[in-house]
Short mmCIF file of C-alpha atoms and ligand atoms in Angstrom, two decimals:
data_model
loop_
_atom_site.label_atom_id
_atom_site.label_comp_id
_atom_site.label_asym_id
_atom_site.label_seq_id
_atom_site.Cartn_x
_atom_site.Cartn_y
_atom_site.Cartn_z
CA MET A 3 -25.72 -2.49 102.06
CA SER A 4 -28.94 -1.34 101.39
CA GLY A 5 -29.87 1.96 103.97
CA HIS A 6 -27.94 2.14 107.09
CA GLY A 7 -30.73 2.17 109.90
CA ASP A 8 -32.36 5.02 111.56
CA PRO A 9 -31.43 8.59 110.07
CA ILE A 10 -28.78 10.56 112.89
CA PRO A 11 -29.40 14.09 112.85
CA MET A 12 -26.55 16.30 113.68
CA THR A 13 -25.88 20.02 114.34
CA SER A 14 -22.83 21.76 113.79
CA ARG A 15 -22.04 24.98 115.92
CA PRO A 16 -20.34 28.08 115.00
CA CYS A 17 -16.14 27.37 116.17
CA GLY A 18 -13.18 29.02 116.86
CA PRO A 19 -10.20 28.77 114.69
CA LEU A 20 -9.25 24.83 113.35
CA SER A 21 -5.52 23.73 113.74
CA GLY A 22 -3.39 20.68 113.72
CA THR A 23 -2.95 17.62 111.04
CA ALA A 24 -6.23 16.19 109.18
CA GLU A 25 -5.31 12.43 107.91
CA VAL A 26 -7.95 11.79 105.64
CA PRO A 27 -8.57 8.08 104.50
CA GLY A 28 -7.87 6.41 101.23
CA ASP A 29 -8.81 7.60 97.84
CA LYS A 30 -12.34 5.88 97.15
CA SER A 31 -12.03 5.59 93.59
CA ILE A 32 -8.76 3.76 93.71
CA SER A 33 -9.99 1.68 96.58
CA HIS A 34 -12.86 -0.05 94.60
CA ARG A 35 -10.29 -0.58 91.83
CA ALA A 36 -7.80 -2.18 93.57
CA LEU A 37 -10.12 -4.54 95.04
CA ILE A 38 -11.66 -5.36 91.76
CA LEU A 39 -8.51 -5.49 89.72
CA GLY A 40 -6.84 -7.57 92.39
CA ALA A 41 -10.11 -10.05 92.14
CA MET A 42 -9.42 -10.44 88.42
CA ALA A 43 -5.73 -10.81 88.84
CA VAL A 44 -4.05 -14.23 89.61
CA GLY A 45 -2.15 -14.60 92.74
CA GLU A 46 -2.17 -12.57 95.78
CA THR A 47 -2.65 -8.73 95.51
CA HIS A 48 -1.74 -6.48 98.54
CA ILE A 49 -3.27 -3.18 99.46
CA THR A 50 -2.49 -0.74 101.91
CA GLY A 51 -4.43 2.78 102.79
CA LEU A 52 -7.41 1.38 101.67
CA LEU A 53 -10.76 3.14 102.49
CA GLU A 54 -12.65 1.12 104.58
CA GLY A 55 -15.81 3.11 103.89
CA GLN A 56 -18.99 1.19 103.35
CA ASP A 57 -19.15 2.00 99.60
CA VAL A 58 -15.57 -0.07 99.38
CA LEU A 59 -16.49 -2.56 101.97
CA ASP A 60 -19.40 -3.43 99.75
CA THR A 61 -17.21 -3.82 96.46
CA ALA A 62 -15.00 -6.16 99.21
CA THR A 63 -18.38 -8.28 99.83
CA ALA A 64 -19.15 -8.41 96.04
CA MET A 65 -15.76 -9.70 95.03
CA ARG A 66 -15.88 -12.52 97.43
CA ALA A 67 -19.60 -13.40 95.95
CA PHE A 68 -17.93 -13.43 92.77
CA GLY A 69 -15.31 -16.03 94.07
CA ALA A 70 -12.14 -14.01 94.98
CA ASP A 71 -10.51 -14.16 98.59
CA VAL A 72 -10.61 -10.91 99.73
CA GLN A 73 -9.03 -10.74 103.95
CA GLN A 74 -8.63 -7.82 106.12
CA VAL A 75 -5.31 -8.11 107.52
CA GLY A 76 -4.58 -4.75 109.23
CA PRO A 77 -6.03 -1.35 108.95
CA GLY A 78 -6.22 -0.49 105.86
CA GLU A 79 -4.40 -3.29 104.64
CA TRP A 80 -6.02 -6.02 102.79
CA ARG A 81 -5.05 -8.99 100.50
CA VAL A 82 -6.76 -10.22 97.63
CA ASN A 83 -6.54 -13.73 95.96
CA GLY A 84 -7.96 -12.96 92.57
CA VAL A 85 -9.43 -15.47 90.27
CA GLY A 86 -8.18 -14.18 87.14
CA VAL A 87 -9.67 -12.90 84.10
CA GLY A 88 -13.01 -14.67 82.82
CA GLY A 89 -12.69 -16.56 86.25
CA PHE A 90 -15.64 -15.22 87.94
CA GLY A 91 -18.17 -17.54 89.24
CA GLU A 92 -21.82 -16.75 89.70
CA PRO A 93 -23.33 -15.38 93.01
CA ASP A 94 -25.85 -16.94 94.49
CA GLN A 95 -27.45 -14.07 96.11
CA VAL A 96 -28.44 -10.40 95.12
CA ILE A 97 -25.56 -8.20 95.27
CA ASP A 98 -26.42 -5.27 97.57
CA PHE A 99 -24.32 -2.10 96.68
CA GLY A 100 -25.89 0.08 99.19
CA ASN A 101 -25.22 4.11 98.46
CA SER A 102 -22.17 2.91 95.82
CA GLY A 103 -22.76 4.29 92.31
CA THR A 104 -19.12 3.38 91.62
CA GLY A 105 -19.21 0.06 93.03
CA ALA A 106 -22.32 -0.91 91.14
CA ARG A 107 -21.32 0.52 87.73
CA LEU A 108 -18.01 -0.81 87.78
CA VAL A 109 -18.74 -4.41 88.83
CA MET A 110 -21.68 -4.48 86.07
CA GLY A 111 -18.75 -3.83 83.67
CA CYS A 112 -16.51 -6.40 84.84
CA MET A 113 -19.18 -9.15 84.76
CA ALA A 114 -21.13 -8.30 82.16
CA SER A 115 -18.42 -9.97 79.39
CA SER A 116 -18.50 -13.46 81.69
CA PRO A 117 -21.27 -16.05 81.14
CA ILE A 118 -23.11 -15.79 84.46
CA THR A 119 -26.19 -13.82 85.72
CA VAL A 120 -26.08 -11.22 88.58
CA THR A 121 -29.04 -9.43 90.24
CA PHE A 122 -27.75 -6.15 91.45
CA THR A 123 -29.53 -3.73 93.94
CA GLY A 124 -28.83 -0.58 96.59
CA ASP A 125 -30.26 1.88 98.66
CA ALA A 126 -33.03 4.28 98.01
CA SER A 127 -30.47 6.75 96.47
CA LEU A 128 -28.71 3.98 94.52
CA ARG A 129 -31.87 2.46 93.31
CA SER A 130 -33.08 5.94 91.93
CA ARG A 131 -29.86 6.42 89.39
CA PRO A 132 -29.80 5.86 86.10
CA MET A 133 -27.99 2.56 84.82
CA ALA A 134 -28.59 2.87 81.23
CA ARG A 135 -25.34 4.65 80.54
CA ILE A 136 -23.64 1.07 81.83
CA THR A 137 -26.01 -1.33 80.38
CA ASP A 138 -26.07 0.37 76.96
CA PRO A 139 -22.69 0.04 76.20
CA MET A 140 -22.66 -3.38 77.72
CA ALA A 141 -25.34 -4.64 75.31
CA LEU A 142 -22.51 -3.93 72.58
CA PHE A 143 -20.39 -6.82 74.37
CA GLY A 144 -23.45 -8.77 74.29
CA ALA A 145 -24.83 -8.70 77.82
CA GLN A 146 -28.66 -8.23 78.55
CA ALA A 147 -30.05 -6.20 81.19
CA PHE A 148 -33.32 -6.40 83.07
CA GLY A 149 -34.01 -3.19 85.02
CA ARG A 150 -36.88 -1.40 86.45
CA THR A 151 -38.33 1.53 84.03
CA GLY A 152 -35.80 4.04 83.23
CA GLY A 153 -33.23 1.34 83.54
CA ARG A 154 -33.23 1.50 87.50
CA LEU A 155 -32.05 -1.23 90.10
CA PRO A 156 -32.92 -3.79 90.95
CA MET A 157 -31.42 -5.06 88.11
CA THR A 158 -30.54 -8.43 86.57
CA ILE A 159 -27.41 -8.50 84.22
CA VAL A 160 -27.10 -11.46 81.71
CA GLY A 161 -23.22 -11.72 80.57
CA ALA A 162 -22.40 -12.28 77.39
CA ALA A 163 -21.10 -15.71 77.15
CA ASN A 164 -19.12 -15.05 73.85
CA PRO A 165 -18.47 -11.23 74.14
CA ILE A 166 -17.23 -9.22 71.55
CA PRO A 167 -14.91 -6.09 71.82
CA VAL A 168 -16.22 -2.97 71.40
CA ARG A 169 -15.31 0.67 70.34
CA TYR A 170 -17.29 3.02 72.41
CA THR A 171 -17.45 7.02 72.63
CA VAL A 172 -18.50 7.91 76.27
CA PRO A 173 -21.56 10.20 76.01
CA MET A 174 -20.99 12.14 79.11
CA PRO A 175 -17.95 12.78 80.93
CA SER A 176 -17.80 9.73 83.38
CA ALA A 177 -15.10 7.86 84.86
CA GLN A 178 -17.24 5.18 85.78
CA VAL A 179 -18.50 4.53 82.53
CA LYS A 180 -15.28 4.65 80.80
CA SER A 181 -13.63 2.21 83.36
CA ALA A 182 -16.85 -0.22 82.95
CA VAL A 183 -16.32 -0.33 79.49
CA LEU A 184 -12.59 -1.42 79.84
CA LEU A 185 -13.42 -3.76 82.78
CA ALA A 186 -15.76 -5.65 80.48
CA GLY A 187 -13.18 -5.42 77.53
CA LEU A 188 -10.78 -7.37 79.70
CA ASN A 189 -12.51 -10.65 79.13
CA ALA A 190 -13.54 -9.85 75.54
CA PRO A 191 -11.15 -11.11 72.59
CA GLY A 192 -9.21 -8.49 70.89
CA GLN A 193 -9.03 -4.92 71.43
CA THR A 194 -11.73 -2.70 73.26
CA VAL A 195 -11.53 1.18 72.41
CA VAL A 196 -12.91 3.97 74.68
CA ILE A 197 -13.09 7.37 73.63
CA GLU A 198 -13.81 9.93 75.89
CA LYS A 199 -14.29 13.56 74.86
CA GLU A 200 -13.22 15.11 78.21
CA ALA A 201 -10.54 13.57 80.28
CA THR A 202 -12.13 12.05 83.78
CA ARG A 203 -10.36 10.49 86.49
CA ASP A 204 -7.84 7.68 84.92
CA HIS A 205 -7.04 5.64 88.04
CA THR A 206 -8.52 2.40 85.70
CA GLU A 207 -6.04 2.87 83.03
CA ARG A 208 -3.20 3.34 85.12
CA MET A 209 -3.91 0.45 87.28
CA LEU A 210 -4.52 -1.76 84.35
CA ALA A 211 -0.95 -0.75 83.37
CA GLY A 212 0.02 -1.48 86.56
CA PHE A 213 -1.47 -5.02 86.89
CA GLY A 214 0.23 -5.51 83.19
CA ALA A 215 -2.37 -5.17 80.76
CA ASP A 216 -1.48 -4.14 77.40
CA ILE A 217 -3.36 -0.83 77.42
CA SER A 218 -2.62 2.60 75.78
CA VAL A 219 -3.76 6.06 75.53
CA GLU A 220 -3.64 8.81 72.69
CA VAL A 221 -4.67 12.08 72.78
CA THR A 222 -6.10 12.77 69.05
CA ASP A 223 -9.16 14.93 67.70
CA GLU A 224 -12.12 12.59 68.94
CA GLY A 225 -10.58 13.25 72.63
CA ARG A 226 -8.60 10.46 74.69
CA VAL A 227 -8.69 7.41 72.97
CA ILE A 228 -8.19 3.90 75.29
CA THR A 229 -7.21 0.99 73.68
CA LEU A 230 -6.90 -2.02 75.77
CA THR A 231 -6.01 -5.44 74.52
CA GLY A 232 -8.26 -8.39 76.19
CA GLN A 233 -7.98 -11.60 78.11
CA PRO A 234 -4.49 -10.60 79.69
CA GLU A 235 -3.52 -12.47 82.78
CA LEU A 236 -3.26 -9.65 85.17
CA LYS A 237 -0.29 -9.96 87.70
CA PRO A 238 -0.93 -9.54 91.17
CA GLN A 239 0.18 -6.01 92.39
CA ARG A 240 1.14 -4.33 96.11
CA VAL A 241 -1.41 -1.10 95.75
CA ALA A 242 -0.40 1.69 98.19
CA VAL A 243 -3.74 3.52 98.17
CA PRO A 244 -2.97 7.56 98.31
CA ARG A 245 -5.24 9.99 100.45
CA ASP A 246 -8.43 11.03 98.81
CA PRO A 247 -8.39 14.54 97.63
CA SER A 248 -11.93 14.57 97.50
CA SER A 249 -12.09 14.03 101.15
CA ALA A 250 -9.16 16.24 102.02
CA ALA A 251 -11.62 19.13 100.38
CA PHE A 252 -13.60 18.98 103.60
CA PRO A 253 -10.86 19.88 106.01
CA VAL A 254 -9.21 22.19 103.66
CA CYS A 255 -12.48 24.16 102.72
CA ALA A 256 -13.56 24.32 106.83
CA ALA A 257 -9.95 25.78 107.29
CA LEU A 258 -10.62 28.53 104.54
CA ILE A 259 -14.05 29.57 105.97
CA VAL A 260 -13.46 29.68 109.78
CA GLU A 261 -11.68 32.65 111.00
CA GLY A 262 -8.04 32.21 112.17
CA SER A 263 -7.68 28.33 111.04
CA ASP A 264 -4.20 27.04 110.19
CA ILE A 265 -4.61 23.37 109.51
CA MET A 266 -2.07 20.65 107.50
CA VAL A 267 -3.49 18.08 105.17
CA PRO A 268 -0.72 15.71 104.48
CA GLY A 269 -0.05 13.20 101.40
CA VAL A 270 -2.82 14.26 99.30
CA SER A 271 -2.95 13.02 95.89
CA GLN A 272 -2.75 16.00 93.46
CA ASN A 273 -3.31 13.78 90.05
CA THR A 274 -4.75 16.33 87.60
CA THR A 275 -8.07 14.25 86.68
CA ARG A 276 -9.04 15.32 90.44
CA ASN A 277 -7.30 18.42 91.73
CA GLY A 278 -9.61 20.84 90.13
CA ILE A 279 -11.25 22.10 93.34
CA TYR A 280 -7.40 22.94 94.79
CA THR A 281 -7.20 25.20 91.32
CA THR A 282 -10.51 26.89 92.05
CA LEU A 283 -9.66 27.58 95.76
CA VAL A 284 -6.51 29.40 94.85
CA GLU A 285 -8.27 31.42 92.07
CA MET A 286 -10.86 32.40 94.94
CA GLY A 287 -7.58 33.69 97.06
CA ALA A 288 -7.14 30.54 99.22
CA ASP A 289 -3.98 30.61 101.35
CA ILE A 290 -2.59 26.90 100.27
CA THR A 291 0.58 26.09 99.76
CA PHE A 292 1.72 22.40 98.53
CA GLU A 293 4.78 21.27 100.46
CA ASN A 294 6.74 18.21 99.99
CA GLU A 295 5.62 17.36 96.37
CA ARG A 296 6.33 13.71 95.63
CA GLU A 297 5.14 10.62 94.26
CA GLU A 298 3.27 7.94 96.44
CA GLY A 299 1.58 4.86 95.17
CA GLY A 300 2.04 6.14 91.59
CA GLU A 301 0.22 8.86 92.07
CA PRO A 302 1.65 12.57 92.38
CA VAL A 303 1.04 13.98 96.30
CA ALA A 304 1.36 16.90 98.35
CA ASP A 305 1.45 17.77 102.11
CA LEU A 306 -1.58 20.99 102.11
CA ARG A 307 -1.23 23.74 104.36
CA VAL A 308 -4.32 25.75 104.72
CA LYS A 309 -4.79 29.10 106.45
CA TYR A 310 -8.11 31.07 106.61
CA SER A 311 -8.48 33.33 103.86
CA ALA A 312 -10.40 36.32 102.53
CA LEU A 313 -11.89 34.99 99.39
CA LYS A 314 -13.63 36.16 96.25
CA GLY A 315 -16.05 34.77 94.10
CA ILE A 316 -15.26 33.64 90.48
CA GLU A 317 -16.26 31.61 87.45
CA VAL A 318 -15.13 27.99 87.49
CA PRO A 319 -14.65 27.13 84.02
CA PRO A 320 -16.71 24.47 82.43
CA GLU A 321 -13.73 22.39 81.26
CA ARG A 322 -12.41 21.77 84.75
CA ALA A 323 -15.93 20.09 86.06
CA ALA A 324 -14.76 16.75 85.43
CA SER A 325 -11.70 17.12 87.79
CA MET A 326 -13.55 18.39 90.32
CA ILE A 327 -17.16 17.09 89.87
CA ASP A 328 -17.52 15.75 93.43
CA GLU A 329 -16.42 19.06 95.27
CA TYR A 330 -18.97 21.27 93.72
CA PRO A 331 -20.99 20.68 96.76
CA VAL A 332 -18.44 21.59 99.26
CA LEU A 333 -17.14 24.46 96.71
CA SER A 334 -20.60 25.97 96.83
CA VAL A 335 -20.40 26.17 100.69
CA VAL A 336 -16.86 28.13 100.44
CA ALA A 337 -18.46 30.59 97.74
CA SER A 338 -21.43 31.30 100.53
CA PHE A 339 -18.32 33.02 102.40
CA ALA A 340 -16.58 34.68 99.61
CA THR A 341 -17.23 38.23 98.39
CA GLY A 342 -19.09 38.32 94.97
CA LYS A 343 -20.69 35.37 93.14
CA THR A 344 -19.53 32.13 92.15
CA VAL A 345 -20.76 30.60 88.72
CA MET A 346 -20.74 26.92 88.40
CA ARG A 347 -21.38 26.02 84.76
CA GLY A 348 -21.42 22.68 82.77
CA VAL A 349 -22.61 20.84 86.09
CA LYS A 350 -25.53 18.89 85.10
CA GLU A 351 -23.87 15.69 86.11
CA LEU A 352 -24.49 16.67 89.75
CA ARG A 353 -28.30 16.14 89.31
CA VAL A 354 -27.38 12.34 89.01
CA LYS A 355 -24.91 12.03 91.91
CA GLU A 356 -26.21 10.52 95.12
CA SER A 357 -28.84 13.17 94.89
CA ASP A 358 -29.52 15.81 92.98
CA ARG A 359 -27.03 17.97 94.27
CA ILE A 360 -27.73 21.44 92.35
CA ASP A 361 -31.08 21.15 94.19
CA ALA A 362 -29.64 19.78 97.44
CA MET A 363 -27.39 22.74 98.02
CA ALA A 364 -29.38 25.16 96.37
CA ARG A 365 -32.41 24.65 98.79
CA GLY A 366 -30.10 24.23 102.16
CA LEU A 367 -28.10 27.32 100.96
CA GLU A 368 -31.12 29.41 100.44
CA ALA A 369 -32.57 28.12 104.04
CA CYS A 370 -29.60 29.26 105.28
CA GLY A 371 -29.77 32.77 104.16
CA VAL A 372 -27.69 32.49 100.62
CA THR A 373 -29.08 33.97 97.46
CA ILE A 374 -29.02 31.13 94.73
CA GLU A 375 -29.30 30.83 90.87
CA GLU A 376 -29.65 27.80 89.06
CA ASP A 377 -30.40 25.99 85.73
CA GLN A 378 -30.45 22.47 84.77
CA ASP A 379 -26.58 22.95 84.01
CA THR A 380 -25.65 25.69 86.21
CA LEU A 381 -25.40 26.87 89.90
CA ILE A 382 -24.30 30.25 91.23
CA VAL A 383 -23.92 31.23 94.79
CA HIS A 384 -23.81 35.08 95.72
CA GLY A 385 -21.38 35.17 98.54
CA GLN A 386 -22.52 36.82 101.46
CA GLY A 387 -18.68 37.56 102.65
CA PRO A 388 -16.35 36.51 105.36
CA GLY A 389 -18.96 35.31 108.40
CA GLY A 390 -21.89 36.42 106.46
CA VAL A 391 -23.96 33.47 106.34
CA THR A 392 -26.84 33.18 108.62
CA GLY A 393 -27.58 29.36 109.34
CA GLY A 394 -30.05 28.41 111.67
CA ALA A 395 -31.66 25.65 109.34
CA THR A 396 -32.08 22.33 109.04
CA CYS A 397 -30.95 20.90 105.69
CA ALA A 398 -31.95 17.53 103.75
CA THR A 399 -29.20 15.49 102.99
CA HIS A 400 -31.46 12.99 100.70
CA LEU A 401 -28.79 10.05 101.60
CA ASP A 402 -25.90 12.01 100.18
CA HIS A 403 -22.54 12.14 102.20
CA ARG A 404 -21.28 15.19 100.34
CA ILE A 405 -24.16 16.92 100.81
CA ALA A 406 -24.20 16.06 104.68
CA MET A 407 -20.59 16.94 105.01
CA SER A 408 -20.99 20.00 103.35
CA PHE A 409 -23.78 21.48 105.56
CA LEU A 410 -21.80 20.53 108.16
CA LEU A 411 -18.99 22.97 107.13
CA LEU A 412 -21.72 25.56 106.34
CA GLY A 413 -22.35 25.49 110.35
CA MET A 414 -18.99 25.90 111.30
CA ALA A 415 -18.52 29.42 110.11
CA ALA A 416 -22.21 30.48 109.76
CA LYS A 417 -23.60 32.91 112.42
CA THR A 418 -26.08 30.36 113.86
CA PRO A 419 -25.58 26.56 114.10
CA VAL A 420 -26.66 24.61 110.97
CA SER A 421 -28.58 20.83 111.52
CA ILE A 422 -28.59 18.24 108.94
CA ASP A 423 -31.52 15.44 108.85
CA ASP A 424 -28.80 12.64 108.70
CA CYS A 425 -25.22 12.07 109.06
CA GLY A 426 -25.33 8.19 108.70
CA PRO A 427 -24.27 8.41 104.67
CA VAL A 428 -20.94 10.11 105.60
CA ALA A 429 -19.53 6.79 106.62
CA THR A 430 -19.82 5.71 103.05
CA SER A 431 -16.84 7.66 101.94
CA PHE A 432 -14.92 9.13 105.15
CA PRO A 433 -16.15 7.16 108.39
CA VAL A 434 -13.82 9.37 110.45
CA PHE A 435 -15.19 12.76 109.09
CA GLU A 436 -16.86 13.40 112.74
CA PRO A 437 -13.43 12.66 115.38
CA LEU A 438 -11.33 14.12 112.73
CA MET A 439 -12.94 17.33 112.38
CA GLY A 440 -13.72 17.33 116.02
CA ALA A 441 -10.11 17.09 116.67
CA LEU A 442 -9.40 20.04 114.44
CA GLY A 443 -11.96 22.16 116.57
CA ALA A 444 -15.11 21.75 114.78
CA ASN A 445 -18.21 21.67 117.20
CA LEU A 446 -20.51 18.64 115.73
CA THR A 447 -23.14 16.81 117.86
CA ARG A 448 -25.31 14.09 117.12
CA GLU A 449 -29.01 14.97 117.98
CA LYS A 450 -31.50 12.45 119.61
CA GLN A 451 -34.69 12.04 117.80
C1 S3P B 9 -16.07 7.91 90.14
C2 S3P B 9 -16.58 8.74 89.33
C3 S3P B 9 -17.35 10.22 89.36
C4 S3P B 9 -17.63 10.42 90.53
C5 S3P B 9 -17.85 9.40 91.70
C6 S3P B 9 -16.57 8.40 91.48
C7 S3P B 9 -15.16 6.66 89.91
O1 S3P B 9 -18.92 9.67 88.80
O2 S3P B 9 -18.50 11.38 90.88
O3 S3P B 9 -17.53 9.85 93.06
O4 S3P B 9 -14.39 6.17 91.07
O5 S3P B 9 -14.96 6.43 88.60
P1 S3P B 9 -18.93 9.85 86.99
O6 S3P B 9 -18.57 8.30 86.50
O7 S3P B 9 -20.56 9.50 87.25
O8 S3P B 9 -19.09 11.06 86.98
#
């Protein structure tokens, strides 16, 4: 849904040690894909652990608009009766993806090789984000896009009546672009080949194989070469969505910076295309133990025990960026309490997320007394040491859930409270953030305007 109503300012006050168990919700990326592939299969897909955040609910609404029967049958439990590859009907209304770049881009992919015309829109954040990275490869399939200047939403896509398979090298590290091409390739005859120079999250490839598509991945000198045979009959699945490692990073990082904390975060996906933040935190000196490592829903998971730690700044290897791209905002908060500087290079993709995340974090951290250096592709945080951040500012969140949650963490360990202008967008990915962090011992209060 576009917009979420009036802004809701929130204040995070310095708090005592965090303790207890944080059961974070299902993975956002996997939840979107389970609904979409369920809608493209023939028969009933059963999903458990689905993230019921607004972004994913918007994808469920979109799949209904294309003709799939999508029902919630219990908390986190959903059934999807799909229409089959090539079976999408034309929605009779504009498809509104609210804040969700993943939903919009994946669904553009899966309709672009069908003979239907669809108009997409979103909230102010999504309407400002670049879509040419999707519509360029969709044009190779034969689809046409009519958007605003700069390839922005609202945008109408006329799907290809006679799609042709493509061979496409993704120009930037983006799982959304890779996935959109693969989803479009589903309804094109013959083989669609996607090449990515750097590995990005691989949930689409894993799930396509699980739904019975003929898909293979080869690592060559060019990069990861993914080959998909079009027009399969996808078989409905039972999908158990693991807990989201990106959401888990918030209670984990909170425990690391609030003195005396000791928490458990169970069942967190440790897929190597997603776990760069945990590697980085351990390199900084974080006391995290990975207990009970096992497989759940086709993903490696572990229970994390996290204790407050004195951290040191490090240089994050740029080649790790894709595996932790959503975690740089919260890492920059953790880095503010470390000793020494943390250097994050190769992160220009952060500038085109729900907000320009380099700018949003730099401005808010500076307002809270942290020294920052930045350029187009780099963020450097000069750590103030344990307990050393002043706080005391109201930070602008620019309709960005991860910026909002990051500054709330800053307030938990700073010398004085930190406020944000709007906690509303948190519901897009982590609807239970406020009660979950409150139960651990955080002091979050909604402010009247
Ligand atoms: C996602 C891919 C990433 C990530 C986003 C989810 C996905 O975006 O930032 O939160 O589910 O494919 P990019 O593809 O823009 O890197």
